[in-house]
Amino acid sequence: MNQPEHHNIFLYGVCNLMVQSTQSMLESIMLNQPRALVIGGGIAGLQASLDLADHGFQVYVVEKEAHLGGTAWKLSKLFPTLRGAEETVRPIVERVVVNPNIRVVNSAEVKSVQGSIGDFRAKITSHASSDSSALDEEILADVIIVATGFGQYDAHKLGQYKYGQYQNVITGLEYEEMCKLNGRTQGKILRPDNGQAPKSVVFILCAGSRDEKHLRYCCNLGCLNAIKHAHLLRGQYGKDVNAYVCYTDVRAVTKAGEQFYNKVRAEEVEFVHGQPSEVRQAPDGSLTLDVYDQATSKLLSISADLVVLEMGLQPNIEMAEMLGLKLTDDGFIMEKDAQLLVNETTVAGIFLAGAVQQPMHTHQAVVHASAAALRAMSALQAQ
């Protein structure tokens, strides 16, 4: 099978950087061009890179995966517009790839950072070759932006839902993959065990989040993701499928959130105010969940062909210790001031962009990234 077209775009720059990086760094020094290192090539890192490049910075983007775009590429549609994720992200990726002020290193890691604002020296190791040691290089940067994003909480830790044991229990991210037209089911929402259309689907909110045993904080995305997922289910099967959303409470935040929530309720999606105690499986692979509905004061037994866990989110903080950054009690990178300086870290010259600072929707991460770029420019000018 041929690789998707976007891989050709994403892999551009790996070789060209190795040839041009030394020359580019020398030219930037000669021209006194400010330099930035952006760690992470997801939507936040890309937006911050573009903003910096548009203001004359020489930007180096280091991404550990072989492609750019981060989690956004794994989604089918983005809230609040419900525009296709690839349709939204692709133009940003293309702008980064062709920007003469941006150099991208895919399949790479930042191994060490020394120095301070105005004079950071980062050692980069690329995994594009089996002989990675031969590809070590040093990047000079005046400022650093950490945009390493987030990962999904491990669903295996929620033993009551039998993820990994029952095929028809999946995560919200796996559901998104099913909804993608170029995904493994070509956009069809199907039972994983037999490939048949489901007759009943249950979406469980706050799976692993707002829980002292797992993640204490709200993931910010789960409620609207579940509402979107139920809407996509209705759009595909209409009333031929029963749709349930089991919730602790519905946090339909953002300007369009409440409106979208009411729209989906009108589509006769059933909202159940409670968390299922466990998932049980019948010999035919169908599932049963018992949940006490606080809205009706009734104990419900729901049959389902598919259970979707809207998982909590964790920031990717592997860079924190190396950069000398502190963490909050919930494991996010600590801001310089949680009220006023949410893009700045406790280390001068290092800034935060996107969900590494707190859980965010894609459109929120874009705004946050632009703010990080602005703070970085201001801090450097103040030196």
Coordinates of C-alpha atoms in Angstrom, one line a residue:
M1 CA 0.0 0.0 0.0
N2 CA 1.3 3.4 -0.9
Q3 CA 2.0 5.8 2.0
P4 CA -0.5 8.7 2.4
E5 CA 0.4 11.8 0.5
H6 CA 1.1 13.8 3.7
H7 CA 4.1 11.6 4.5
N8 CA 5.9 13.0 1.5
I9 CA 5.4 16.5 2.9
F10 CA 6.3 15.4 6.4
L11 CA 9.5 13.6 5.6
Y12 CA 10.8 16.6 3.6
G13 CA 13.5 18.4 5.4
V14 CA 15.1 15.5 7.2
C15 CA 17.9 15.2 4.6
N16 CA 17.9 18.8 3.6
L17 CA 18.5 19.9 7.2
M18 CA 21.6 17.8 7.5
V19 CA 23.0 19.4 4.4
Q20 CA 21.9 23.0 5.1
S21 CA 21.8 23.4 8.9
T22 CA 25.5 24.3 9.3
Q23 CA 25.4 26.8 6.5
S24 CA 22.1 28.3 7.8
M25 CA 23.4 28.7 11.3
L26 CA 26.5 30.5 10.0
E27 CA 24.4 32.8 7.8
S28 CA 22.1 33.6 10.7
I29 CA 25.0 34.4 13.0
M30 CA 26.5 36.7 10.3
L31 CA 23.2 38.4 9.8
N32 CA 22.6 38.6 13.5
Q33 CA 19.3 36.8 12.9
P34 CA 17.6 35.7 16.1
R35 CA 17.2 31.9 16.4
A36 CA 14.6 29.7 18.0
L37 CA 14.5 26.0 18.8
V38 CA 10.9 24.6 18.9
I39 CA 10.7 21.1 20.5
G40 CA 7.7 19.3 19.1
G41 CA 6.1 19.4 15.6
G42 CA 2.4 19.2 16.5
I43 CA -0.1 21.9 15.8
A44 CA 1.2 24.2 18.6
G45 CA 4.8 23.8 17.7
L46 CA 4.1 24.5 14.0
Q47 CA 2.1 27.6 14.8
A48 CA 4.8 29.0 17.1
S49 CA 7.4 28.3 14.4
L50 CA 5.5 30.1 11.7
D51 CA 4.9 33.2 14.0
L52 CA 8.6 33.3 14.9
A53 CA 9.7 32.8 11.3
D54 CA 7.4 35.5 10.1
H55 CA 9.2 37.9 12.4
G56 CA 12.6 37.1 11.1
F57 CA 13.7 34.2 13.4
Q58 CA 15.7 31.3 12.1
V59 CA 13.6 28.4 13.5
Y60 CA 14.6 24.8 14.1
V61 CA 11.8 22.4 14.7
V62 CA 12.7 19.0 16.3
E63 CA 10.0 16.3 16.1
K64 CA 10.5 12.8 17.5
E65 CA 8.1 11.2 15.0
A66 CA 8.7 10.7 11.3
H67 CA 6.0 13.2 10.5
L68 CA 4.6 16.6 11.5
G69 CA 1.1 17.4 12.8
G70 CA 1.0 15.5 16.1
T71 CA -2.2 14.3 17.5
A72 CA -4.3 16.5 15.2
W73 CA -3.4 14.1 12.3
K74 CA -5.0 11.2 14.1
L75 CA -8.4 12.9 14.4
S76 CA -11.2 12.8 11.9
K77 CA -12.9 16.2 12.5
L78 CA -12.0 19.1 14.7
F79 CA -14.3 20.9 17.1
P80 CA -15.9 23.5 16.8
T81 CA -16.1 23.7 13.0
L82 CA -16.2 19.9 12.4
R83 CA -13.9 20.6 9.5
G84 CA -11.7 17.6 8.5
A85 CA -8.5 17.4 10.6
E86 CA -6.2 16.9 7.7
E87 CA -7.9 19.7 5.7
T88 CA -7.2 22.0 8.7
V89 CA -3.6 20.8 9.5
R90 CA -2.2 20.3 6.1
P91 CA -1.9 24.0 5.1
I92 CA 0.0 24.7 8.3
V93 CA 2.4 21.8 7.6
E94 CA 2.9 22.9 4.1
R95 CA 3.6 26.5 5.2
V96 CA 6.3 25.2 7.6
V97 CA 7.9 23.0 5.0
V98 CA 8.3 25.7 2.4
N99 CA 9.2 28.5 4.8
P100 CA 12.9 29.5 4.2
N101 CA 13.3 30.5 7.8
I102 CA 12.3 27.1 9.2
R103 CA 14.4 23.9 9.2
V104 CA 12.7 20.7 10.3
V105 CA 14.4 17.6 11.9
N106 CA 12.0 14.6 12.0
S107 CA 12.6 11.4 13.8
A108 CA 14.9 13.3 16.2
E109 CA 15.4 14.1 19.9
V110 CA 17.0 16.9 21.8
K111 CA 19.6 15.1 23.9
S112 CA 21.0 18.0 25.9
V113 CA 20.7 21.8 26.3
Q114 CA 23.2 24.1 27.8
G115 CA 23.4 27.9 28.1
S116 CA 20.9 30.6 28.7
I117 CA 18.6 33.0 26.9
G118 CA 20.4 34.5 23.9
D119 CA 22.9 31.6 23.9
F120 CA 21.4 28.1 24.2
R121 CA 23.2 25.2 22.6
A122 CA 21.2 22.1 22.0
K123 CA 22.5 18.7 20.9
I124 CA 20.2 16.9 18.5
T125 CA 20.3 13.2 17.7
S126 CA 18.4 12.0 14.6
H127 CA 17.0 8.5 14.3
A128 CA 16.5 8.7 10.6
S129 CA 19.6 6.5 10.2
S130 CA 20.6 3.3 12.0
D131 CA 23.9 5.0 12.7
S132 CA 22.3 7.8 14.8
S133 CA 25.5 8.8 16.5
A134 CA 26.9 10.0 13.2
L135 CA 24.0 12.5 12.9
D136 CA 24.5 14.3 16.2
E137 CA 24.6 18.0 15.7
E138 CA 24.5 21.2 17.7
I139 CA 21.8 23.9 17.2
L140 CA 22.3 27.4 18.5
A141 CA 19.2 29.2 19.8
D142 CA 18.4 32.4 21.5
V143 CA 15.0 31.1 22.8
I144 CA 13.4 27.7 23.2
I145 CA 9.7 26.8 22.9
V146 CA 8.5 23.5 24.4
A147 CA 5.5 22.2 22.4
T148 CA 5.7 18.5 23.2
G149 CA 1.9 18.1 23.5
F150 CA 0.1 15.3 25.3
G151 CA -0.6 11.6 25.3
Q152 CA -3.7 9.5 26.1
Y153 CA -3.9 8.0 29.6
D154 CA -3.3 4.3 29.6
A155 CA -6.8 2.7 29.3
H156 CA -5.4 -0.7 30.6
K157 CA -5.3 0.9 34.1
L158 CA -9.1 1.1 34.2
G159 CA -9.6 -2.6 34.9
Q160 CA -13.4 -2.3 35.2
Y161 CA -13.8 -1.5 31.5
K162 CA -11.7 -4.4 30.3
Y163 CA -9.8 -2.4 27.6
G164 CA -7.3 -4.8 26.0
Q165 CA -9.4 -7.8 27.0
Y166 CA -12.7 -7.1 25.1
Q167 CA -12.2 -6.2 21.4
N168 CA -15.3 -4.0 21.4
V169 CA -14.0 -1.6 24.1
I170 CA -11.9 1.1 22.4
T171 CA -10.6 4.5 23.2
G172 CA -11.8 7.8 21.8
L173 CA -8.6 8.1 19.7
E174 CA -9.3 4.7 18.2
Y175 CA -12.8 5.7 17.4
E176 CA -11.4 8.8 15.7
E177 CA -9.3 6.5 13.5
M178 CA -12.4 4.6 12.5
C179 CA -14.1 7.9 11.4
K180 CA -11.2 8.9 9.1
L181 CA -11.9 8.2 5.4
N182 CA -8.3 7.0 5.0
G183 CA -8.4 5.0 8.2
R184 CA -8.5 1.2 8.5
T185 CA -12.3 1.1 8.1
Q186 CA -12.5 3.8 5.5
G187 CA -14.6 6.0 7.7
K188 CA -17.1 3.4 8.8
I189 CA -17.9 3.0 12.5
L190 CA -17.8 -0.8 13.0
R191 CA -17.5 -3.4 15.7
P192 CA -13.8 -4.4 15.8
D193 CA -14.5 -8.1 16.5
N194 CA -16.7 -8.8 13.4
G195 CA -16.7 -5.7 11.3
Q196 CA -20.4 -5.3 11.5
A197 CA -22.3 -2.1 12.1
P198 CA -23.1 -1.5 15.8
K199 CA -26.7 -1.3 17.0
S200 CA -25.8 0.3 20.3
V201 CA -22.8 2.4 21.3
V202 CA -21.9 3.8 24.8
F203 CA -19.5 6.7 25.3
I204 CA -17.9 6.9 28.8
L205 CA -16.7 10.3 29.9
C206 CA -13.9 11.0 32.4
A207 CA -12.2 7.7 31.8
G208 CA -9.2 8.0 34.0
S209 CA -9.6 11.7 34.6
R210 CA -11.1 13.6 37.6
D211 CA -10.2 10.6 39.6
E212 CA -7.8 10.5 42.6
K213 CA -6.7 7.1 41.6
H214 CA -5.6 8.2 38.2
L215 CA -5.6 11.8 36.9
R216 CA -7.2 14.4 39.2
Y217 CA -7.8 17.1 36.7
C218 CA -10.5 17.5 33.9
C219 CA -9.1 16.6 30.5
N220 CA -11.1 19.6 29.0
L221 CA -11.7 17.6 25.8
G222 CA -13.6 14.5 26.7
C223 CA -17.1 16.0 26.9
L224 CA -17.1 17.7 23.6
N225 CA -15.3 14.8 22.0
A226 CA -18.0 12.4 23.2
I227 CA -20.7 14.8 21.9
K228 CA -18.9 15.0 18.6
H229 CA -18.5 11.2 18.4
A230 CA -22.2 10.6 19.1
H231 CA -23.0 13.2 16.4
L232 CA -20.8 11.4 13.9
L233 CA -22.5 8.1 14.8
R234 CA -25.9 9.6 14.3
G235 CA -24.8 11.1 11.0
Q236 CA -23.6 7.6 9.8
Y237 CA -26.4 5.4 11.0
G238 CA -29.3 7.7 12.0
K239 CA -31.8 6.2 14.4
D240 CA -30.7 2.6 13.5
V241 CA -28.3 2.8 16.4
N242 CA -28.8 3.6 20.0
A243 CA -26.3 6.2 21.4
Y244 CA -25.6 6.7 25.1
V245 CA -23.2 9.2 26.8
C246 CA -22.4 8.3 30.4
Y247 CA -21.2 11.4 32.2
T248 CA -20.1 12.8 35.5
D249 CA -21.2 16.2 34.4
V250 CA -21.2 17.7 30.9
R251 CA -18.7 20.5 30.5
A252 CA -19.6 21.9 27.1
V253 CA -17.2 24.8 27.3
T254 CA -16.2 27.2 24.6
K255 CA -18.4 29.6 22.6
A256 CA -20.0 26.9 20.5
G257 CA -20.0 24.1 23.1
E258 CA -23.4 24.5 24.6
Q259 CA -25.0 25.0 21.3
F260 CA -23.5 21.8 19.9
Y261 CA -24.5 19.9 23.1
N262 CA -28.1 21.0 22.7
K263 CA -28.0 20.0 19.0
V264 CA -26.8 16.5 19.8
R265 CA -29.4 16.1 22.5
A266 CA -32.0 16.9 19.9
E267 CA -30.6 14.1 17.8
E268 CA -31.9 11.8 20.5
V269 CA -28.6 10.8 22.0
E270 CA -29.3 9.6 25.5
F271 CA -27.3 11.2 28.2
V272 CA -26.9 9.1 31.4
H273 CA -25.8 10.9 34.5
G274 CA -23.5 8.3 36.0
Q275 CA -20.4 6.1 35.6
P276 CA -20.7 2.4 34.7
S277 CA -19.4 0.1 37.4
E278 CA -17.9 -2.4 34.9
V279 CA -18.2 -3.9 31.4
R280 CA -19.3 -7.5 30.9
Q281 CA -19.1 -9.5 27.7
A282 CA -21.4 -12.1 26.3
P283 CA -20.3 -15.1 24.2
D284 CA -21.3 -13.2 21.0
G285 CA -19.0 -10.3 21.9
S286 CA -21.8 -7.9 22.9
L287 CA -21.3 -5.9 26.1
T288 CA -23.4 -5.0 29.1
L289 CA -22.9 -2.1 31.5
D290 CA -24.7 -1.3 34.7
V291 CA -25.0 2.4 35.6
Y292 CA -27.0 4.3 38.2
D293 CA -28.5 7.3 36.5
Q294 CA -28.6 10.2 39.0
A295 CA -31.0 12.1 36.7
T296 CA -33.8 9.5 37.0
S297 CA -32.6 7.7 40.2
K298 CA -32.7 4.4 38.3
L299 CA -30.2 1.6 37.9
L300 CA -29.9 1.0 34.2
S301 CA -28.5 -2.1 32.4
I302 CA -27.3 -1.0 28.9
S303 CA -26.5 -3.4 26.1
A304 CA -23.8 -2.2 23.7
D305 CA -21.9 -3.5 20.7
L306 CA -19.2 -0.9 21.1
V307 CA -17.9 1.0 24.2
V308 CA -15.8 4.1 23.7
L309 CA -13.6 5.4 26.5
E310 CA -13.1 9.1 26.4
M311 CA -9.7 9.0 28.0
G312 CA -7.9 11.5 30.2
L313 CA -4.8 13.2 28.8
Q314 CA -1.3 13.5 30.1
P315 CA 1.4 16.0 29.0
N316 CA 4.6 14.8 27.4
I317 CA 7.1 16.1 29.8
E318 CA 10.2 14.0 28.9
M319 CA 12.1 17.3 28.2
A320 CA 11.3 18.9 31.6
E321 CA 14.2 17.6 33.7
M322 CA 16.8 18.1 31.0
L323 CA 15.7 21.7 30.6
G324 CA 15.6 22.3 34.3
L325 CA 11.8 22.9 34.4
K326 CA 9.6 22.4 37.4
L327 CA 6.3 20.4 37.3
T328 CA 3.0 21.2 38.9
D329 CA 1.3 18.7 41.3
D330 CA -0.6 17.3 38.3
G331 CA 2.5 16.7 36.2
F332 CA 2.3 19.6 33.8
I333 CA 5.3 21.9 33.2
M334 CA 5.0 24.8 35.7
E335 CA 4.4 28.3 34.4
K336 CA 6.3 31.3 35.7
D337 CA 3.0 32.7 36.9
A338 CA -0.2 30.6 36.5
Q339 CA -2.3 33.8 36.5
L340 CA -0.4 36.2 34.2
L341 CA 2.6 34.4 32.6
V342 CA 1.2 31.0 31.4
N343 CA 3.5 30.8 28.4
E344 CA 6.7 31.4 30.4
T345 CA 8.6 28.9 32.4
T346 CA 10.7 29.4 35.5
V347 CA 13.8 29.3 33.2
A348 CA 14.4 32.5 31.3
G349 CA 14.3 32.0 27.6
I350 CA 12.2 28.8 27.7
F351 CA 8.5 29.0 26.8
L352 CA 5.4 26.8 26.7
A353 CA 3.1 26.3 23.7
G354 CA 0.0 24.1 23.7
A355 CA -1.2 21.2 25.8
V356 CA 2.1 20.6 27.6
Q357 CA 0.9 23.5 29.9
Q358 CA -2.7 22.4 30.3
P359 CA -5.2 20.3 28.3
M360 CA -6.4 22.2 25.3
H361 CA -8.5 21.9 22.1
T362 CA -6.7 22.3 18.9
H363 CA -7.9 25.8 18.3
Q364 CA -6.9 26.8 21.9
A365 CA -3.5 25.3 21.3
V366 CA -3.0 27.5 18.2
V367 CA -3.8 30.7 20.1
H368 CA -1.6 29.6 23.0
A369 CA 1.3 28.9 20.6
S370 CA 1.1 32.3 19.1
A371 CA 1.2 33.9 22.5
A372 CA 4.3 31.8 23.3
A373 CA 6.0 33.1 20.2
L374 CA 5.1 36.7 21.1
R375 CA 6.5 36.2 24.7
A376 CA 9.7 34.7 23.3
M377 CA 10.2 37.7 21.0
S378 CA 9.5 40.2 23.7
A379 CA 11.9 38.5 26.2
L380 CA 14.7 38.4 23.7
Q381 CA 14.2 42.1 22.8
A382 CA 14.4 42.9 26.5
Q383 CA 17.9 41.4 26.8

